[in-house]
């Protein structure tokens, strides 16, 4: 089930309805942990490659604050944002469990893992390209599946503009997460 969900999160146009019916609490955690590890390795490896020109900068390469900051950003993103979204959906009387949102958000980070590996190549163009591709796949996954679930579960008396507003906020926050990855860790 885990491998199937990971592969489906990288193919956002395929149906993903079984995840909403049977969410798990381990997949999203391990994907986030793998992403933190790959962010740290890619950031440190790139810094190491760039510091080879100046041996005096080698002591500056390995910064453990990046690991803890990456952990705070990634774990904060996949726990705080779904929780706030769950509260908003409760306000709009939408019966979507918090576990489903955690699972959806956690698996949506899957495309960022290979993207951060590509970012270890010290090329600004490749970094922007890989993170843009990861954002496109990931946000399409989030948008498409959240839109579908909200259409099915949101009470009919709420307008289409509420649905559009919620999903737009989700995509904008996801873009902010992608930018945070680039500017905080993968420079």
Coordinates of C-alpha atoms in Angstrom, one line a residue:
X1 CA 0.0 0.0 0.0
X2 CA 2.8 2.4 0.9
X3 CA 4.7 1.9 -2.4
X4 CA 1.4 2.3 -4.4
X5 CA 0.6 5.6 -2.6
X6 CA 4.1 6.9 -3.2
X7 CA 3.9 6.1 -6.9
X8 CA 0.4 7.6 -7.1
X9 CA 1.6 10.8 -5.4
X10 CA 4.1 11.3 -8.2
X11 CA 1.4 10.7 -10.9
X12 CA -1.2 13.3 -9.8
X13 CA -3.7 12.6 -12.6
X14 CA -4.3 9.0 -11.5
X15 CA -7.2 8.3 -9.1
X16 CA -6.2 8.3 -5.4
X17 CA -9.5 7.5 -3.7
X18 CA -8.2 4.5 -1.6
X19 CA -6.0 6.9 0.3
X20 CA -9.0 8.9 1.5
X21 CA -10.8 5.6 2.5
X22 CA -7.8 4.1 4.3
X23 CA -5.3 6.7 5.5
X24 CA -2.2 5.8 7.3
X25 CA -0.1 7.6 9.8
X26 CA 3.4 6.2 9.0
X27 CA 3.8 7.1 5.3
X28 CA 3.5 10.8 5.7
X29 CA 6.0 10.8 8.6
X30 CA 8.6 8.7 6.7
X31 CA 8.3 10.8 3.5
X32 CA 8.8 13.9 5.6
X33 CA 11.8 12.4 7.4
X34 CA 13.3 11.3 4.1
X35 CA 12.8 14.8 2.7
X36 CA 14.5 16.4 5.7
X37 CA 17.5 14.0 5.2
X38 CA 17.7 14.7 1.5
X39 CA 17.5 18.5 2.0
X40 CA 20.3 18.3 4.5
X41 CA 22.5 16.1 2.4
X42 CA 21.9 18.1 -0.8
X43 CA 22.5 21.4 0.9
X44 CA 25.7 20.2 2.6
X45 CA 27.0 18.5 -0.5
X46 CA 26.4 21.6 -2.7
X47 CA 28.1 23.7 -0.1
X48 CA 31.0 21.3 0.0
X49 CA 31.4 21.3 -3.8
X50 CA 31.3 25.1 -3.9
X51 CA 33.8 25.5 -1.0
X52 CA 36.4 23.4 -2.8
X53 CA 37.6 26.6 -4.5
X54 CA 38.4 28.1 -1.1
X55 CA 39.7 25.7 1.6
X56 CA 39.2 28.3 4.3
X57 CA 35.4 28.0 3.8
X58 CA 35.4 24.2 4.5
X59 CA 34.7 24.7 8.2
X60 CA 31.5 26.7 7.2
X61 CA 30.1 23.8 5.1
X62 CA 28.6 21.5 7.7
X63 CA 25.9 23.4 9.6
X64 CA 23.7 21.3 11.8
X65 CA 21.3 24.2 12.2
X66 CA 20.1 23.4 8.6
X67 CA 19.0 19.9 9.7
X68 CA 17.0 21.2 12.7
X69 CA 15.6 24.1 10.6
X70 CA 14.6 21.7 7.8
X71 CA 12.9 19.4 10.4
X72 CA 11.0 22.4 11.8
X73 CA 9.9 23.6 8.4
X74 CA 8.9 20.2 7.0
X75 CA 7.2 18.8 10.1
X76 CA 5.6 22.1 10.8
X77 CA 4.3 22.3 7.2
X78 CA 2.8 18.8 7.2
X79 CA 1.2 19.2 10.6
X80 CA 0.2 22.8 11.1
X81 CA -1.2 23.5 7.6
X82 CA -3.4 20.3 7.6
X83 CA -4.6 21.1 11.1
X84 CA -5.6 24.7 10.2
X85 CA -7.2 23.4 7.0
X86 CA -9.1 20.9 9.1
X87 CA -10.3 23.7 11.4
X88 CA -11.5 25.7 8.4
X89 CA -13.3 22.7 7.0
X90 CA -14.9 22.2 10.4
X91 CA -16.1 25.8 10.2
X92 CA -17.7 25.0 6.8
X93 CA -19.2 21.8 8.2
X94 CA -17.2 19.5 6.0
X95 CA -16.7 16.1 7.6
X96 CA -13.1 15.4 6.4
X97 CA -11.0 13.7 9.1
X98 CA -7.6 15.3 10.1
X99 CA -5.9 11.9 9.4
X100 CA -6.9 12.1 5.8
X101 CA -5.5 15.6 5.5
X102 CA -2.2 14.6 7.2
X103 CA -1.9 11.6 4.8
X104 CA -2.7 13.7 1.7
X105 CA -0.2 16.4 2.7
X106 CA 2.5 14.0 3.7
X107 CA 2.4 12.0 0.5
X108 CA 2.3 15.2 -1.6
X109 CA 5.9 15.8 -0.5
X110 CA 7.1 12.7 -2.4
X111 CA 8.2 14.6 -5.6
X112 CA 10.4 16.9 -3.5
X113 CA 12.7 14.0 -2.4
X114 CA 14.1 13.3 -5.9
X115 CA 14.1 17.0 -6.6
X116 CA 16.3 17.8 -3.7
X117 CA 18.7 15.1 -4.8
X118 CA 18.9 16.8 -8.2
X119 CA 19.5 20.1 -6.3
X120 CA 22.8 18.7 -5.0
X121 CA 24.2 19.5 -8.4
X122 CA 25.5 23.1 -8.0
X123 CA 23.5 24.6 -10.8
X124 CA 20.9 27.3 -10.2
X125 CA 19.0 26.4 -13.3
X126 CA 18.7 22.7 -12.3
X127 CA 17.7 23.7 -8.8
X128 CA 14.9 26.0 -10.1
X129 CA 13.8 23.4 -12.7
X130 CA 13.7 20.4 -10.3
X131 CA 11.9 22.4 -7.6
X132 CA 9.4 23.8 -10.1
X133 CA 8.7 20.4 -11.4
X134 CA 8.3 19.0 -7.9
X135 CA 6.0 21.9 -7.0
X136 CA 3.9 21.3 -10.2
X137 CA 3.4 17.6 -9.6
X138 CA 2.9 18.0 -5.8
X139 CA 0.4 20.9 -6.0
X140 CA -1.5 19.2 -8.8
X141 CA -1.8 16.2 -6.5
X142 CA -3.0 18.3 -3.6
X143 CA -5.3 20.4 -5.6
X144 CA -6.9 17.6 -7.6
X145 CA -7.6 15.3 -4.7
X146 CA -8.6 18.0 -2.2
X147 CA -10.9 19.5 -4.8
X148 CA -12.5 16.1 -5.5
X149 CA -13.0 15.3 -1.8
X150 CA -14.3 18.7 -0.9
X151 CA -16.8 18.6 -3.8
X152 CA -18.1 15.3 -2.4
X153 CA -18.1 16.2 1.3
X154 CA -18.8 19.9 1.5
X155 CA -22.4 20.8 2.2
X156 CA -24.3 22.0 -0.8
X157 CA -25.3 25.3 0.7
X158 CA -21.7 26.6 0.4
X159 CA -20.8 28.3 -2.8
X160 CA -18.3 27.3 -5.3
X161 CA -16.2 30.4 -4.3
X162 CA -15.5 28.8 -0.9
X163 CA -14.2 25.7 -2.6
X164 CA -12.0 27.8 -4.9
X165 CA -10.7 30.0 -2.0
X166 CA -9.7 27.0 0.1
X167 CA -7.9 25.2 -2.7
X168 CA -6.2 28.4 -3.9
X169 CA -4.9 29.0 -0.4
X170 CA -3.6 25.4 -0.3
X171 CA -1.7 25.9 -3.6
X172 CA -0.3 29.3 -2.5
X173 CA 0.9 27.8 0.8
X174 CA 2.5 24.9 -1.1
X175 CA 4.3 27.4 -3.3
X176 CA 5.5 29.2 -0.2
X177 CA 6.8 25.8 1.1
X178 CA 8.7 25.3 -2.2
X179 CA 10.2 28.7 -2.0
X180 CA 11.3 28.1 1.6
X181 CA 13.1 24.9 0.4
X182 CA 14.9 26.8 -2.2
X183 CA 15.9 29.9 -0.3
X184 CA 16.5 28.4 3.1
X185 CA 18.3 25.2 2.3
X186 CA 19.2 24.8 -1.4
X187 CA 21.1 28.0 -2.3

